[in-house]
Amino acid sequence: MLALPARSSDGQQLGRTGAVYVPEGQRQPLLVALPLERAAPWVVPLFGARLDADGLVLDYPAETIVKGPTVDADAPLSLGEVAAVLAHYRPAVAELVRGLPLTRRAPEGGDVGAGFVHRIPVVPGIGDDDLPPIVIASPGVTGTPQ
């Protein structure tokens, strides 16, 4: 998924994809950062996203994405940061992390965390089955198409 062209649900080009964020113990990516060229890219959930011949199509209009949270392109995200991103797109997600340690970060190791694929803490109630079967090109961190 690195450098894949991405566009919004309303057809606006958003640039190329950068980092991908995969929850601990899961295979499907939950978030993607874009555009790749930006030092503080937007982070967008992959709920409802799809791959087509022209790249990644996100399930949100451009206006929602460009008003969304941004992150340091190379930084791993804490549970609180993941929750803030998800809450921008799906406000009910904030309830899923209530009472959890929001500063918790997932350990990164091996090829994960090499600047392309980052491990993030699991958000309770969100699993591989909630996400589209998008395969990422990183050994040991791939999804299984259904």
CSV table of C-alpha atoms in Angstrom, one decimal:
chain,number,residue,atom,x,y,z
A,1,MET,CA,0.0,0.0,0.0
A,2,LEU,CA,3.0,2.3,0.2
A,3,ALA,CA,2.7,5.2,-2.3
A,4,LEU,CA,-0.7,4.1,-3.5
A,5,PRO,CA,-2.8,6.9,-5.0
A,6,ALA,CA,-5.7,7.7,-2.7
A,7,ARG,CA,-8.9,9.6,-3.2
A,8,SER,CA,-11.9,10.5,-1.1
A,9,SER,CA,-15.4,9.1,-1.4
A,10,ASP,CA,-16.3,12.2,-3.4
A,11,GLY,CA,-13.5,11.6,-5.9
A,12,GLN,CA,-10.9,14.2,-4.7
A,13,GLN,CA,-7.3,13.2,-5.1
A,14,LEU,CA,-5.6,13.1,-1.7
A,15,GLY,CA,-2.0,12.1,-2.6
A,16,ARG,CA,-0.1,8.9,-2.1
A,17,THR,CA,-0.5,6.7,1.0
A,18,GLY,CA,2.3,6.6,3.6
A,19,ALA,CA,2.4,4.8,6.8
A,20,VAL,CA,-0.1,2.0,7.6
A,21,TYR,CA,-1.3,1.2,11.2
A,22,VAL,CA,-2.2,-2.3,12.2
A,23,PRO,CA,-3.5,-3.2,15.6
A,24,GLU,CA,-1.6,-5.7,17.7
A,25,GLY,CA,-2.4,-9.3,17.0
A,26,GLN,CA,-4.5,-8.3,13.9
A,27,ARG,CA,-3.8,-8.6,10.2
A,28,GLN,CA,-5.9,-5.9,8.6
A,29,PRO,CA,-4.7,-2.3,8.7
A,30,LEU,CA,-7.0,0.1,10.6
A,31,LEU,CA,-5.5,3.4,9.7
A,32,VAL,CA,-3.5,4.9,6.8
A,33,ALA,CA,-1.6,8.2,6.7
A,34,LEU,CA,-1.6,10.4,3.7
A,35,PRO,CA,-0.2,12.2,1.7
A,36,LEU,CA,3.2,10.5,1.8
A,37,GLU,CA,5.0,13.8,1.1
A,38,ARG,CA,3.6,15.6,4.0
A,39,ALA,CA,5.5,15.8,7.3
A,40,ALA,CA,2.2,15.8,9.3
A,41,PRO,CA,-0.1,13.7,7.2
A,42,TRP,CA,-3.8,13.1,7.8
A,43,VAL,CA,-4.7,9.8,9.4
A,44,VAL,CA,-7.8,8.1,8.1
A,45,PRO,CA,-9.5,4.9,9.1
A,46,LEU,CA,-10.0,2.2,6.5
A,47,PHE,CA,-13.6,1.4,7.4
A,48,GLY,CA,-15.4,1.0,4.1
A,49,ALA,CA,-12.3,1.6,2.0
A,50,ARG,CA,-11.7,-0.3,-1.2
A,51,LEU,CA,-9.0,-0.8,-3.7
A,52,ASP,CA,-9.8,-0.3,-7.4
A,53,ALA,CA,-7.7,0.0,-10.5
A,54,ASP,CA,-6.8,3.6,-9.7
A,55,GLY,CA,-5.8,3.1,-6.1
A,56,LEU,CA,-7.3,3.4,-2.6
A,57,VAL,CA,-10.8,4.9,-2.3
A,58,LEU,CA,-11.6,6.0,1.3
A,59,ASP,CA,-15.1,6.1,2.6
A,60,TYR,CA,-15.0,9.7,3.7
A,61,PRO,CA,-15.5,13.0,1.7
A,62,ALA,CA,-12.4,15.2,1.2
A,63,GLU,CA,-13.8,17.9,3.5
A,64,THR,CA,-13.9,15.4,6.5
A,65,ILE,CA,-10.4,14.1,5.8
A,66,VAL,CA,-8.7,17.5,5.4
A,67,LYS,CA,-10.3,18.7,8.7
A,68,GLY,CA,-9.1,15.5,10.4
A,69,PRO,CA,-6.3,14.7,12.8
A,70,THR,CA,-2.7,14.8,11.6
A,71,VAL,CA,0.3,13.0,13.0
A,72,ASP,CA,4.1,12.9,12.8
A,73,ALA,CA,4.7,10.7,9.8
A,74,ASP,CA,7.3,8.5,11.6
A,75,ALA,CA,5.8,8.3,15.1
A,76,PRO,CA,3.9,5.3,16.5
A,77,LEU,CA,0.5,6.1,17.9
A,78,SER,CA,-0.8,5.7,21.4
A,79,LEU,CA,-4.2,4.3,22.2
A,80,GLY,CA,-5.4,7.9,22.9
A,81,GLU,CA,-4.1,9.1,19.5
A,82,VAL,CA,-5.8,6.2,17.7
A,83,ALA,CA,-9.0,6.9,19.6
A,84,ALA,CA,-8.9,10.6,18.7
A,85,VAL,CA,-8.5,9.8,15.0
A,86,LEU,CA,-11.3,7.3,15.1
A,87,ALA,CA,-13.6,9.6,17.1
A,88,HIS,CA,-13.2,12.3,14.3
A,89,TYR,CA,-14.7,9.8,11.8
A,90,ARG,CA,-16.9,7.8,14.1
A,91,PRO,CA,-17.7,9.7,17.3
A,92,ALA,CA,-19.1,6.6,19.1
A,93,VAL,CA,-15.6,5.1,19.2
A,94,ALA,CA,-14.6,7.3,22.1
A,95,GLU,CA,-16.8,5.1,24.3
A,96,LEU,CA,-14.8,2.0,23.4
A,97,VAL,CA,-11.6,3.3,25.1
A,98,ARG,CA,-13.2,4.9,28.2
A,99,GLY,CA,-11.2,3.9,31.2
A,100,LEU,CA,-8.3,2.5,29.3
A,101,PRO,CA,-4.7,3.8,29.6
A,102,LEU,CA,-4.7,6.2,26.7
A,103,THR,CA,-0.9,6.6,26.7
A,104,ARG,CA,-0.3,2.9,25.9
A,105,ARG,CA,1.7,2.2,22.8
A,106,ALA,CA,2.1,-1.1,21.0
A,107,PRO,CA,5.6,-2.5,20.9
A,108,GLU,CA,7.1,-2.4,17.4
A,109,GLY,CA,9.6,-5.0,16.2
A,110,GLY,CA,10.9,-6.8,13.2
A,111,ASP,CA,9.9,-5.3,9.9
A,112,VAL,CA,6.9,-3.6,11.5
A,113,GLY,CA,7.8,-0.1,12.4
A,114,ALA,CA,10.3,0.4,9.7
A,115,GLY,CA,8.6,3.6,8.7
A,116,PHE,CA,5.8,1.9,6.7
A,117,VAL,CA,3.9,-0.4,8.9
A,118,HIS,CA,3.3,0.6,12.5
A,119,ARG,CA,1.7,-1.6,15.2
A,120,ILE,CA,-0.9,0.2,17.3
A,121,PRO,CA,-2.8,-0.8,20.4
A,122,VAL,CA,-6.0,-2.7,19.9
A,123,VAL,CA,-9.2,-0.7,20.2
A,124,PRO,CA,-11.8,-2.9,22.0
A,125,GLY,CA,-14.7,-3.8,19.7
A,126,ILE,CA,-12.8,-3.3,16.4
A,127,GLY,CA,-11.2,-6.3,14.8
A,128,ASP,CA,-10.2,-7.7,11.4
A,129,ASP,CA,-13.8,-8.5,10.5
A,130,ASP,CA,-14.7,-4.8,10.8
A,131,LEU,CA,-12.2,-3.8,8.1
A,132,PRO,CA,-12.0,-4.5,4.4
A,133,PRO,CA,-9.6,-7.2,3.3
A,134,ILE,CA,-6.7,-5.0,2.3
A,135,VAL,CA,-3.4,-6.8,1.9
A,136,ILE,CA,-0.2,-4.8,2.8
A,137,ALA,CA,3.1,-5.8,1.4
A,138,SER,CA,5.0,-6.5,4.6
A,139,PRO,CA,6.0,-10.1,5.6
A,140,GLY,CA,3.9,-11.4,8.4
A,141,VAL,CA,1.5,-8.5,8.3
A,142,THR,CA,-0.9,-9.4,5.6
A,143,GLY,CA,-4.7,-9.7,5.4
A,144,THR,CA,-6.5,-12.6,4.1
A,145,PRO,CA,-9.0,-11.7,1.4
A,146,GLN,CA,-12.5,-13.1,2.1
